[in-house]
Amino acid sequence: MYLSKDNVIFNFNKDHTPVLRVTTPATLDVETFDCFSNQLRDPSDRMDQLDWERINPATGPIFVEGAEPGDTLKVSINRINLNEKGTICCMENEGTLGHMIKGTHIRIAPIENGIVKYLNFEIPVKKMIGVIGVAPMEGAINTGTPGHHGGNMDTLMITEGATIYFHVAVPGALFALGDCHAVMGDGEIGVSALECPATINLTLDIIKGKGPEYPVLENKDEFAIIVSKPTVDEAIFRATELMCEFLEQRLTTYSRPEIIMLMSLVGNVQISQVVDPEKTVRFVFPKKYAPGAKF
Ligand code: CA
Ligand code: ZN
């Protein structure tokens, strides 16, 4: 199955008409624009030609047959195929250093054999998906904002081999994604990664019930809970609380204080991004200290 980037949304909203209906398990290729809707793709392009109404397009939404409120949408990222070049920008009053520059600036960087060429440097590609999520129960959430529904989480771990579990809030889940990055550092401090059009191969499935408060991620070696809040501090507190509960339900022979001490010894607070309307943090716990644990 293939879904082209012709149909995009700029907010997660239950009122959007689905552009595809799938029966699970469903494996499909989804084509995505970069976060600028591919408007800045040549070195001669200028930031001031940008139509700001078309920022952060997410391809979709996809109606997942049988997904009901309270269920879990399981999304496995099989492959990310990037375009051969990406765009990065920084601008006045955006990001953590926006007060230190004037105007807007962009650079185009080629991507070849897993290497990004930027200035005189060769930077290894670290593919990831910036925007991925489902519709909230009520209202519309801009695709630039992260939250309970996922959205613009800009999290490095959302990459090939990862499985992400989302809380289904509306019938069909209304899943959408976009904003792939060829490389980004934790924090995304300059407000942009190397933004890149892409095609993502993914598998959608439903787990009845169990819808998590915030997206939960699993890869070969780790579990992560990805929390977005107005401040990093608030996000850290909620991410650790949720991981503590997650582990308590699975490591039932240990007490809460023992689990907290284990989390303190081997778990990691990691910053996903600090430049979006809500800040995103993940608490990461190695699976080897949770033997046999499943989502
Ligand atoms: Ca983003
Ligand atoms: Zn992006």
PDB file of C-alpha atoms and ligand atoms in Angstrom:
ATOM      1  CA  MET A   1       0.000   0.000   0.000  1.00  0.00           C
ATOM      2  CA  TYR A   2       1.239   3.492  -0.802  1.00  0.00           C
ATOM      3  CA  LEU A   3       0.094   6.884   0.442  1.00  0.00           C
ATOM      4  CA  SER A   4       1.466   9.878  -1.455  1.00  0.00           C
ATOM      5  CA  LYS A   5       2.186  13.272   0.072  1.00  0.00           C
ATOM      6  CA  ASP A   6      -0.687  14.805  -1.919  1.00  0.00           C
ATOM      7  CA  ASN A   7      -2.899  14.707   1.160  1.00  0.00           C
ATOM      8  CA  VAL A   8      -1.587  16.510   4.206  1.00  0.00           C
ATOM      9  CA  ILE A   9      -2.978  17.997   7.379  1.00  0.00           C
ATOM     10  CA  PHE A  10      -1.657  20.914   9.445  1.00  0.00           C
ATOM     11  CA  ASN A  11      -3.455  19.924  12.624  1.00  0.00           C
ATOM     12  CA  PHE A  12      -4.491  16.690  14.315  1.00  0.00           C
ATOM     13  CA  ASN A  13      -8.281  16.845  14.445  1.00  0.00           C
ATOM     14  CA  LYS A  14     -11.065  14.275  14.480  1.00  0.00           C
ATOM     15  CA  ASP A  15     -12.980  16.217  11.825  1.00  0.00           C
ATOM     16  CA  HIS A  16     -10.513  15.583   8.995  1.00  0.00           C
ATOM     17  CA  THR A  17     -11.703  13.244   6.264  1.00  0.00           C
ATOM     18  CA  PRO A  18      -9.468  10.156   6.140  1.00  0.00           C
ATOM     19  CA  VAL A  19      -7.412   9.817   2.946  1.00  0.00           C
ATOM     20  CA  LEU A  20      -6.895   6.072   3.403  1.00  0.00           C
ATOM     21  CA  ARG A  21      -8.609   3.298   5.379  1.00  0.00           C
ATOM     22  CA  VAL A  22      -6.573   0.269   6.445  1.00  0.00           C
ATOM     23  CA  THR A  23      -7.304  -3.070   8.072  1.00  0.00           C
ATOM     24  CA  THR A  24      -4.686  -4.196  10.571  1.00  0.00           C
ATOM     25  CA  PRO A  25      -2.042  -5.336  10.500  1.00  0.00           C
ATOM     26  CA  ALA A  26      -1.296  -2.956   7.634  1.00  0.00           C
ATOM     27  CA  THR A  27       2.155  -2.358   6.150  1.00  0.00           C
ATOM     28  CA  LEU A  28       2.451   0.651   3.899  1.00  0.00           C
ATOM     29  CA  ASP A  29       4.765   3.262   2.439  1.00  0.00           C
ATOM     30  CA  VAL A  30       3.949   6.860   3.304  1.00  0.00           C
ATOM     31  CA  GLU A  31       5.526   9.730   1.405  1.00  0.00           C
ATOM     32  CA  THR A  32       6.184  12.919   3.375  1.00  0.00           C
ATOM     33  CA  PHE A  33       7.119  16.514   2.606  1.00  0.00           C
ATOM     34  CA  ASP A  34       9.797  18.173   4.679  1.00  0.00           C
ATOM     35  CA  CYS A  35       8.577  20.577   7.367  1.00  0.00           C
ATOM     36  CA  PHE A  36       8.616  23.461   4.843  1.00  0.00           C
ATOM     37  CA  SER A  37       6.345  21.586   2.384  1.00  0.00           C
ATOM     38  CA  ASN A  38       9.467  21.324   0.174  1.00  0.00           C
ATOM     39  CA  GLN A  39       9.379  25.089  -0.463  1.00  0.00           C
ATOM     40  CA  LEU A  40      13.094  25.582   0.294  1.00  0.00           C
ATOM     41  CA  ARG A  41      15.057  23.034  -1.690  1.00  0.00           C
ATOM     42  CA  ASP A  42      17.671  25.047  -3.625  1.00  0.00           C
ATOM     43  CA  PRO A  43      20.604  27.109  -2.373  1.00  0.00           C
ATOM     44  CA  SER A  44      19.038  30.163  -4.067  1.00  0.00           C
ATOM     45  CA  ASP A  45      15.766  29.768  -2.131  1.00  0.00           C
ATOM     46  CA  ARG A  46      15.155  32.372   0.530  1.00  0.00           C
ATOM     47  CA  MET A  47      13.357  32.089   3.812  1.00  0.00           C
ATOM     48  CA  ASP A  48      11.180  35.120   3.014  1.00  0.00           C
ATOM     49  CA  GLN A  49       9.517  33.262   0.132  1.00  0.00           C
ATOM     50  CA  LEU A  50       8.136  30.759   2.608  1.00  0.00           C
ATOM     51  CA  ASP A  51       4.374  30.358   2.942  1.00  0.00           C
ATOM     52  CA  TRP A  52       4.068  29.989   6.719  1.00  0.00           C
ATOM     53  CA  GLU A  53       0.611  28.443   6.339  1.00  0.00           C
ATOM     54  CA  ARG A  54       2.289  25.307   5.024  1.00  0.00           C
ATOM     55  CA  ILE A  55       4.676  24.479   7.870  1.00  0.00           C
ATOM     56  CA  ASN A  56       4.817  20.953   9.317  1.00  0.00           C
ATOM     57  CA  PRO A  57       2.577  19.075   6.879  1.00  0.00           C
ATOM     58  CA  ALA A  58       1.723  15.554   8.041  1.00  0.00           C
ATOM     59  CA  THR A  59       0.610  13.000   5.455  1.00  0.00           C
ATOM     60  CA  GLY A  60      -2.778  11.519   6.293  1.00  0.00           C
ATOM     61  CA  PRO A  61      -4.923  11.029   8.179  1.00  0.00           C
ATOM     62  CA  ILE A  62      -5.206   7.263   7.943  1.00  0.00           C
ATOM     63  CA  PHE A  63      -8.335   5.640   9.374  1.00  0.00           C
ATOM     64  CA  VAL A  64      -7.397   2.388  11.113  1.00  0.00           C
ATOM     65  CA  GLU A  65     -10.425   0.088  10.981  1.00  0.00           C
ATOM     66  CA  GLY A  66     -11.391  -1.240  14.404  1.00  0.00           C
ATOM     67  CA  ALA A  67      -9.402   1.308  16.443  1.00  0.00           C
ATOM     68  CA  GLU A  68     -11.652   2.641  19.207  1.00  0.00           C
ATOM     69  CA  PRO A  69     -11.120   5.258  21.911  1.00  0.00           C
ATOM     70  CA  GLY A  70      -9.016   3.748  24.717  1.00  0.00           C
ATOM     71  CA  ASP A  71      -7.209   1.325  22.400  1.00  0.00           C
ATOM     72  CA  THR A  72      -3.541   1.460  21.538  1.00  0.00           C
ATOM     73  CA  LEU A  73      -2.266   2.146  18.029  1.00  0.00           C
ATOM     74  CA  LYS A  74       0.999   0.259  17.547  1.00  0.00           C
ATOM     75  CA  VAL A  75       3.220   1.828  14.891  1.00  0.00           C
ATOM     76  CA  SER A  76       6.369   0.006  13.818  1.00  0.00           C
ATOM     77  CA  ILE A  77       8.874   2.029  11.806  1.00  0.00           C
ATOM     78  CA  ASN A  78      10.431  -0.425   9.367  1.00  0.00           C
ATOM     79  CA  ARG A  79      12.398   1.864   7.040  1.00  0.00           C
ATOM     80  CA  ILE A  80      12.968   5.559   6.357  1.00  0.00           C
ATOM     81  CA  ASN A  81      14.164   6.450   2.864  1.00  0.00           C
ATOM     82  CA  LEU A  82      15.430  10.023   2.682  1.00  0.00           C
ATOM     83  CA  ASN A  83      15.645  12.380  -0.278  1.00  0.00           C
ATOM     84  CA  GLU A  84      19.196  13.154  -1.480  1.00  0.00           C
ATOM     85  CA  LYS A  85      19.388  16.552   0.218  1.00  0.00           C
ATOM     86  CA  GLY A  86      18.028  18.373   3.229  1.00  0.00           C
ATOM     87  CA  THR A  87      17.380  21.942   4.381  1.00  0.00           C
ATOM     88  CA  ILE A  88      18.329  23.557   7.670  1.00  0.00           C
ATOM     89  CA  CYS A  89      17.451  27.017   8.907  1.00  0.00           C
ATOM     90  CA  CYS A  90      17.864  29.289  11.873  1.00  0.00           C
ATOM     91  CA  MET A  91      16.152  32.592  12.517  1.00  0.00           C
ATOM     92  CA  GLU A  92      15.949  35.592  14.734  1.00  0.00           C
ATOM     93  CA  ASN A  93      13.921  35.008  17.912  1.00  0.00           C
ATOM     94  CA  GLU A  94      13.520  31.266  17.336  1.00  0.00           C
ATOM     95  CA  GLY A  95      15.286  28.490  19.196  1.00  0.00           C
ATOM     96  CA  THR A  96      17.544  28.960  22.202  1.00  0.00           C
ATOM     97  CA  LEU A  97      19.902  31.334  20.342  1.00  0.00           C
ATOM     98  CA  GLY A  98      17.430  33.349  18.298  1.00  0.00           C
ATOM     99  CA  HIS A  99      18.262  36.477  20.298  1.00  0.00           C
ATOM    100  CA  MET A 100      21.895  36.230  19.148  1.00  0.00           C
ATOM    101  CA  ILE A 101      21.268  36.544  15.398  1.00  0.00           C
ATOM    102  CA  LYS A 102      19.465  38.786  12.943  1.00  0.00           C
ATOM    103  CA  GLY A 103      17.231  37.663  10.102  1.00  0.00           C
ATOM    104  CA  THR A 104      16.674  34.218   8.675  1.00  0.00           C
ATOM    105  CA  HIS A 105      19.245  31.832   7.292  1.00  0.00           C
ATOM    106  CA  ILE A 106      19.053  28.581   5.365  1.00  0.00           C
ATOM    107  CA  ARG A 107      21.540  26.069   4.053  1.00  0.00           C
ATOM    108  CA  ILE A 108      20.976  23.066   1.802  1.00  0.00           C
ATOM    109  CA  ALA A 109      23.059  19.999   2.616  1.00  0.00           C
ATOM    110  CA  PRO A 110      23.520  16.990   0.305  1.00  0.00           C
ATOM    111  CA  ILE A 111      23.128  13.469   1.701  1.00  0.00           C
ATOM    112  CA  GLU A 112      25.239  10.736   0.145  1.00  0.00           C
ATOM    113  CA  ASN A 113      25.895   7.168   1.308  1.00  0.00           C
ATOM    114  CA  GLY A 114      24.729   7.884   4.818  1.00  0.00           C
ATOM    115  CA  ILE A 115      26.754  11.096   5.143  1.00  0.00           C
ATOM    116  CA  VAL A 116      25.473  14.680   5.390  1.00  0.00           C
ATOM    117  CA  LYS A 117      27.826  17.275   3.917  1.00  0.00           C
ATOM    118  CA  TYR A 118      27.542  20.528   5.866  1.00  0.00           C
ATOM    119  CA  LEU A 119      30.252  23.239   5.710  1.00  0.00           C
ATOM    120  CA  ASN A 120      33.482  21.233   5.575  1.00  0.00           C
ATOM    121  CA  PHE A 121      32.110  18.450   7.749  1.00  0.00           C
ATOM    122  CA  GLU A 122      30.869  14.964   7.058  1.00  0.00           C
ATOM    123  CA  ILE A 123      28.107  14.180   9.545  1.00  0.00           C
ATOM    124  CA  PRO A 124      26.728  10.629   9.806  1.00  0.00           C
ATOM    125  CA  VAL A 125      23.008  10.447   8.989  1.00  0.00           C
ATOM    126  CA  LYS A 126      20.684   9.855  11.941  1.00  0.00           C
ATOM    127  CA  LYS A 127      17.248   9.452  10.382  1.00  0.00           C
ATOM    128  CA  MET A 128      14.194  10.254  12.467  1.00  0.00           C
ATOM    129  CA  ILE A 129      10.548  11.256  12.203  1.00  0.00           C
ATOM    130  CA  GLY A 130       9.652  14.616  13.785  1.00  0.00           C
ATOM    131  CA  VAL A 131       5.847  14.593  13.575  1.00  0.00           C
ATOM    132  CA  ILE A 132       3.854  11.419  14.154  1.00  0.00           C
ATOM    133  CA  GLY A 133       0.580  10.970  15.976  1.00  0.00           C
ATOM    134  CA  VAL A 134      -3.166  10.521  16.166  1.00  0.00           C
ATOM    135  CA  ALA A 135      -6.155  12.851  16.509  1.00  0.00           C
ATOM    136  CA  PRO A 136      -7.049  14.118  20.000  1.00  0.00           C
ATOM    137  CA  MET A 137     -10.510  13.521  21.464  1.00  0.00           C
ATOM    138  CA  GLU A 138     -11.532  17.174  21.077  1.00  0.00           C
ATOM    139  CA  GLY A 139     -10.316  20.183  19.156  1.00  0.00           C
ATOM    140  CA  ALA A 140      -7.398  20.652  16.794  1.00  0.00           C
ATOM    141  CA  ILE A 141      -3.733  20.456  17.726  1.00  0.00           C
ATOM    142  CA  ASN A 142      -1.354  22.156  15.327  1.00  0.00           C
ATOM    143  CA  THR A 143       1.165  19.761  13.768  1.00  0.00           C
ATOM    144  CA  GLY A 144       3.925  21.939  15.261  1.00  0.00           C
ATOM    145  CA  THR A 145       2.888  21.045  18.814  1.00  0.00           C
ATOM    146  CA  PRO A 146       3.612  17.784  20.659  1.00  0.00           C
ATOM    147  CA  GLY A 147       1.411  16.241  23.363  1.00  0.00           C
ATOM    148  CA  HIS A 148      -0.511  13.204  24.569  1.00  0.00           C
ATOM    149  CA  HIS A 149      -1.414  12.445  20.966  1.00  0.00           C
ATOM    150  CA  GLY A 150       2.238  12.462  19.803  1.00  0.00           C
ATOM    151  CA  GLY A 151       2.658  15.158  17.159  1.00  0.00           C
ATOM    152  CA  ASN A 152       5.837  17.223  16.850  1.00  0.00           C
ATOM    153  CA  MET A 153       7.872  15.265  19.397  1.00  0.00           C
ATOM    154  CA  ASP A 154      11.156  15.675  17.466  1.00  0.00           C
ATOM    155  CA  THR A 155      12.593  12.636  19.227  1.00  0.00           C
ATOM    156  CA  LEU A 156      15.751  10.979  17.913  1.00  0.00           C
ATOM    157  CA  MET A 157      14.538   7.530  18.997  1.00  0.00           C
ATOM    158  CA  ILE A 158      11.614   7.680  16.529  1.00  0.00           C
ATOM    159  CA  THR A 159      13.559   5.928  13.820  1.00  0.00           C
ATOM    160  CA  GLU A 160      13.980   2.626  11.990  1.00  0.00           C
ATOM    161  CA  GLY A 161      13.420  -0.333  14.308  1.00  0.00           C
ATOM    162  CA  ALA A 162      11.303   1.614  16.803  1.00  0.00           C
ATOM    163  CA  THR A 163       7.730   0.757  17.731  1.00  0.00           C
ATOM    164  CA  ILE A 164       5.578   3.536  19.162  1.00  0.00           C
ATOM    165  CA  TYR A 165       2.353   3.033  21.094  1.00  0.00           C
ATOM    166  CA  PHE A 166      -0.253   5.814  20.919  1.00  0.00           C
ATOM    167  CA  HIS A 167      -3.490   6.295  22.846  1.00  0.00           C
ATOM    168  CA  VAL A 168      -6.379   6.108  20.380  1.00  0.00           C
ATOM    169  CA  ALA A 169      -8.762   8.968  21.232  1.00  0.00           C
ATOM    170  CA  VAL A 170     -11.196   8.861  18.288  1.00  0.00           C
ATOM    171  CA  PRO A 171     -12.635   6.070  16.122  1.00  0.00           C
ATOM    172  CA  GLY A 172     -10.081   5.043  13.484  1.00  0.00           C
ATOM    173  CA  ALA A 173      -7.245   6.827  15.366  1.00  0.00           C
ATOM    174  CA  LEU A 174      -6.655   9.194  12.376  1.00  0.00           C
ATOM    175  CA  PHE A 175      -2.927   8.636  12.161  1.00  0.00           C
ATOM    176  CA  ALA A 176      -0.586  10.999  10.281  1.00  0.00           C
ATOM    177  CA  LEU A 177       3.139  11.698  10.050  1.00  0.00           C
ATOM    178  CA  GLY A 178       5.725  13.989   8.474  1.00  0.00           C
ATOM    179  CA  ASP A 179       8.747  16.184   9.243  1.00  0.00           C
ATOM    180  CA  CYS A 180      11.551  13.663   8.730  1.00  0.00           C
ATOM    181  CA  HIS A 181      15.086  14.650   9.672  1.00  0.00           C
ATOM    182  CA  ALA A 182      18.385  13.401   8.225  1.00  0.00           C
ATOM    183  CA  VAL A 183      20.257  14.484  11.334  1.00  0.00           C
ATOM    184  CA  MET A 184      19.483  16.410  14.522  1.00  0.00           C
ATOM    185  CA  GLY A 185      21.011  16.811  17.942  1.00  0.00           C
ATOM    186  CA  ASP A 186      18.967  16.416  21.118  1.00  0.00           C
ATOM    187  CA  GLY A 187      17.175  19.680  21.843  1.00  0.00           C
ATOM    188  CA  GLU A 188      16.961  20.893  18.220  1.00  0.00           C
ATOM    189  CA  ILE A 189      18.301  24.139  19.680  1.00  0.00           C
ATOM    190  CA  GLY A 190      18.419  26.140  16.432  1.00  0.00           C
ATOM    191  CA  VAL A 191      14.690  25.343  15.761  1.00  0.00           C
ATOM    192  CA  SER A 192      15.461  23.198  12.701  1.00  0.00           C
ATOM    193  CA  ALA A 193      17.035  19.838  11.972  1.00  0.00           C
ATOM    194  CA  LEU A 194      18.273  18.810   8.536  1.00  0.00           C
ATOM    195  CA  GLU A 195      14.728  18.752   7.184  1.00  0.00           C
ATOM    196  CA  CYS A 196      14.204  16.153   4.507  1.00  0.00           C
ATOM    197  CA  PRO A 197      11.414  14.742   2.331  1.00  0.00           C
ATOM    198  CA  ALA A 198      11.137  10.986   2.831  1.00  0.00           C
ATOM    199  CA  THR A 199       9.208   7.781   2.308  1.00  0.00           C
ATOM    200  CA  ILE A 200       8.528   5.738   5.424  1.00  0.00           C
ATOM    201  CA  ASN A 201       7.639   2.062   5.479  1.00  0.00           C
ATOM    202  CA  LEU A 202       5.605   1.292   8.563  1.00  0.00           C
ATOM    203  CA  THR A 203       3.237  -1.259  10.031  1.00  0.00           C
ATOM    204  CA  LEU A 204       0.059  -0.270  11.878  1.00  0.00           C
ATOM    205  CA  ASP A 205      -1.659  -2.549  14.348  1.00  0.00           C
ATOM    206  CA  ILE A 206      -4.199  -2.262  17.160  1.00  0.00           C
ATOM    207  CA  ILE A 207      -3.932  -3.465  20.740  1.00  0.00           C
ATOM    208  CA  LYS A 208      -7.351  -3.451  22.386  1.00  0.00           C
ATOM    209  CA  GLY A 209      -7.396  -1.137  25.417  1.00  0.00           C
ATOM    210  CA  LYS A 210      -4.209  -0.141  27.266  1.00  0.00           C
ATOM    211  CA  GLY A 211      -4.032   3.300  25.601  1.00  0.00           C
ATOM    212  CA  PRO A 212      -1.055   5.031  27.295  1.00  0.00           C
ATOM    213  CA  GLU A 213      -1.255   8.562  28.708  1.00  0.00           C
ATOM    214  CA  TYR A 214       1.746   9.626  26.577  1.00  0.00           C
ATOM    215  CA  PRO A 215       3.418   7.804  23.680  1.00  0.00           C
ATOM    216  CA  VAL A 216       5.538   4.821  24.717  1.00  0.00           C
ATOM    217  CA  LEU A 217       8.439   3.748  22.503  1.00  0.00           C
ATOM    218  CA  GLU A 218      10.197   0.437  22.315  1.00  0.00           C
ATOM    219  CA  ASN A 219      13.252  -0.612  20.336  1.00  0.00           C
ATOM    220  CA  LYS A 220      15.532  -3.647  20.528  1.00  0.00           C
ATOM    221  CA  ASP A 221      17.178  -2.553  23.763  1.00  0.00           C
ATOM    222  CA  GLU A 222      15.040   0.080  25.478  1.00  0.00           C
ATOM    223  CA  PHE A 223      11.657   1.340  26.557  1.00  0.00           C
ATOM    224  CA  ALA A 224      11.006   5.092  26.528  1.00  0.00           C
ATOM    225  CA  ILE A 225       8.085   7.236  27.619  1.00  0.00           C
ATOM    226  CA  ILE A 226       7.875  10.485  25.656  1.00  0.00           C
ATOM    227  CA  VAL A 227       6.247  13.348  27.534  1.00  0.00           C
ATOM    228  CA  SER A 228       5.572  16.906  26.363  1.00  0.00           C
ATOM    229  CA  LYS A 229       4.757  19.706  28.825  1.00  0.00           C
ATOM    230  CA  PRO A 230       5.083  23.507  28.945  1.00  0.00           C
ATOM    231  CA  THR A 231       8.444  23.114  30.718  1.00  0.00           C
ATOM    232  CA  VAL A 232      11.228  20.526  30.675  1.00  0.00           C
ATOM    233  CA  ASP A 233      10.942  20.150  34.467  1.00  0.00           C
ATOM    234  CA  GLU A 234       7.263  19.192  34.297  1.00  0.00           C
ATOM    235  CA  ALA A 235       7.965  16.783  31.441  1.00  0.00           C
ATOM    236  CA  ILE A 236      10.741  15.060  33.400  1.00  0.00           C
ATOM    237  CA  PHE A 237       8.499  14.564  36.443  1.00  0.00           C
ATOM    238  CA  ARG A 238       5.645  13.050  34.436  1.00  0.00           C
ATOM    239  CA  ALA A 239       7.957  10.850  32.323  1.00  0.00           C
ATOM    240  CA  THR A 240       9.577   9.361  35.430  1.00  0.00           C
ATOM    241  CA  GLU A 241       6.203   8.865  37.173  1.00  0.00           C
ATOM    242  CA  LEU A 242       4.812   7.048  34.147  1.00  0.00           C
ATOM    243  CA  MET A 243       7.922   4.871  33.773  1.00  0.00           C
ATOM    244  CA  CYS A 244       7.766   4.017  37.472  1.00  0.00           C
ATOM    245  CA  GLU A 245       4.156   2.827  37.033  1.00  0.00           C
ATOM    246  CA  PHE A 246       5.045   0.989  33.819  1.00  0.00           C
ATOM    247  CA  LEU A 247       7.835  -0.921  35.596  1.00  0.00           C
ATOM    248  CA  GLU A 248       5.792  -1.584  38.761  1.00  0.00           C
ATOM    249  CA  GLN A 249       3.173  -3.347  36.645  1.00  0.00           C
ATOM    250  CA  ARG A 250       5.834  -5.556  35.049  1.00  0.00           C
ATOM    251  CA  LEU A 251       8.488  -6.126  37.741  1.00  0.00           C
ATOM    252  CA  THR A 252       5.954  -7.204  40.312  1.00  0.00           C
ATOM    253  CA  THR A 253       8.414  -8.815  42.705  1.00  0.00           C
ATOM    254  CA  TYR A 254      10.009  -5.468  43.545  1.00  0.00           C
ATOM    255  CA  SER A 255       8.734  -2.657  45.741  1.00  0.00           C
ATOM    256  CA  ARG A 256       8.212   0.888  44.520  1.00  0.00           C
ATOM    257  CA  PRO A 257      11.304   2.199  46.335  1.00  0.00           C
ATOM    258  CA  GLU A 258      13.384  -0.614  44.804  1.00  0.00           C
ATOM    259  CA  ILE A 259      12.127   0.282  41.331  1.00  0.00           C
ATOM    260  CA  ILE A 260      12.841   3.975  41.875  1.00  0.00           C
ATOM    261  CA  MET A 261      16.382   3.125  42.922  1.00  0.00           C
ATOM    262  CA  LEU A 262      16.778   0.889  39.853  1.00  0.00           C
ATOM    263  CA  MET A 263      15.507   3.722  37.625  1.00  0.00           C
ATOM    264  CA  SER A 264      17.980   6.042  39.280  1.00  0.00           C
ATOM    265  CA  LEU A 265      20.832   3.625  38.606  1.00  0.00           C
ATOM    266  CA  VAL A 266      20.203   2.626  34.987  1.00  0.00           C
ATOM    267  CA  GLY A 267      17.477   4.879  33.529  1.00  0.00           C
ATOM    268  CA  ASN A 268      18.170   8.077  31.623  1.00  0.00           C
ATOM    269  CA  VAL A 269      16.366  11.391  31.306  1.00  0.00           C
ATOM    270  CA  GLN A 270      16.947  12.592  27.757  1.00  0.00           C
ATOM    271  CA  ILE A 271      15.855  15.838  26.139  1.00  0.00           C
ATOM    272  CA  SER A 272      14.053  15.462  22.814  1.00  0.00           C
ATOM    273  CA  GLN A 273      13.385  19.094  21.939  1.00  0.00           C
ATOM    274  CA  VAL A 274      13.238  22.469  23.700  1.00  0.00           C
ATOM    275  CA  VAL A 275      12.036  24.716  20.848  1.00  0.00           C
ATOM    276  CA  ASP A 276       8.417  23.737  20.187  1.00  0.00           C
ATOM    277  CA  PRO A 277       5.317  25.161  21.974  1.00  0.00           C
ATOM    278  CA  GLU A 278       5.641  22.312  24.523  1.00  0.00           C
ATOM    279  CA  LYS A 279       8.990  20.794  25.486  1.00  0.00           C
ATOM    280  CA  THR A 280       9.578  17.075  24.981  1.00  0.00           C
ATOM    281  CA  VAL A 281      11.520  14.781  27.281  1.00  0.00           C
ATOM    282  CA  ARG A 282      11.915  11.015  27.308  1.00  0.00           C
ATOM    283  CA  PHE A 283      12.744   8.692  30.133  1.00  0.00           C
ATOM    284  CA  VAL A 284      14.657   5.725  28.759  1.00  0.00           C
ATOM    285  CA  PHE A 285      14.965   2.403  30.532  1.00  0.00           C
ATOM    286  CA  PRO A 286      17.123  -0.529  29.317  1.00  0.00           C
ATOM    287  CA  LYS A 287      15.121  -3.704  28.634  1.00  0.00           C
ATOM    288  CA  LYS A 288      17.777  -5.909  30.160  1.00  0.00           C
ATOM    289  CA  TYR A 289      16.664  -4.662  33.585  1.00  0.00           C
ATOM    290  CA  ALA A 290      13.040  -5.503  32.785  1.00  0.00           C
ATOM    291  CA  PRO A 291      13.364  -9.083  31.571  1.00  0.00           C
ATOM    292  CA  GLY A 292      10.330 -10.337  29.697  1.00  0.00           C
ATOM    293  CA  ALA A 293       8.519  -7.008  29.953  1.00  0.00           C
ATOM    294  CA  LYS A 294       6.141  -6.223  27.115  1.00  0.00           C
ATOM    295  CA  PHE A 295       4.193  -3.030  26.398  1.00  0.00           C
TER     296      PHE A 295
HETATM  297 CA    CA B   1       9.728  19.214  14.124  1.00  0.00          CA
HETATM  298 ZN    ZN B   2      11.595  19.108  11.364  1.00  0.00          ZN
END
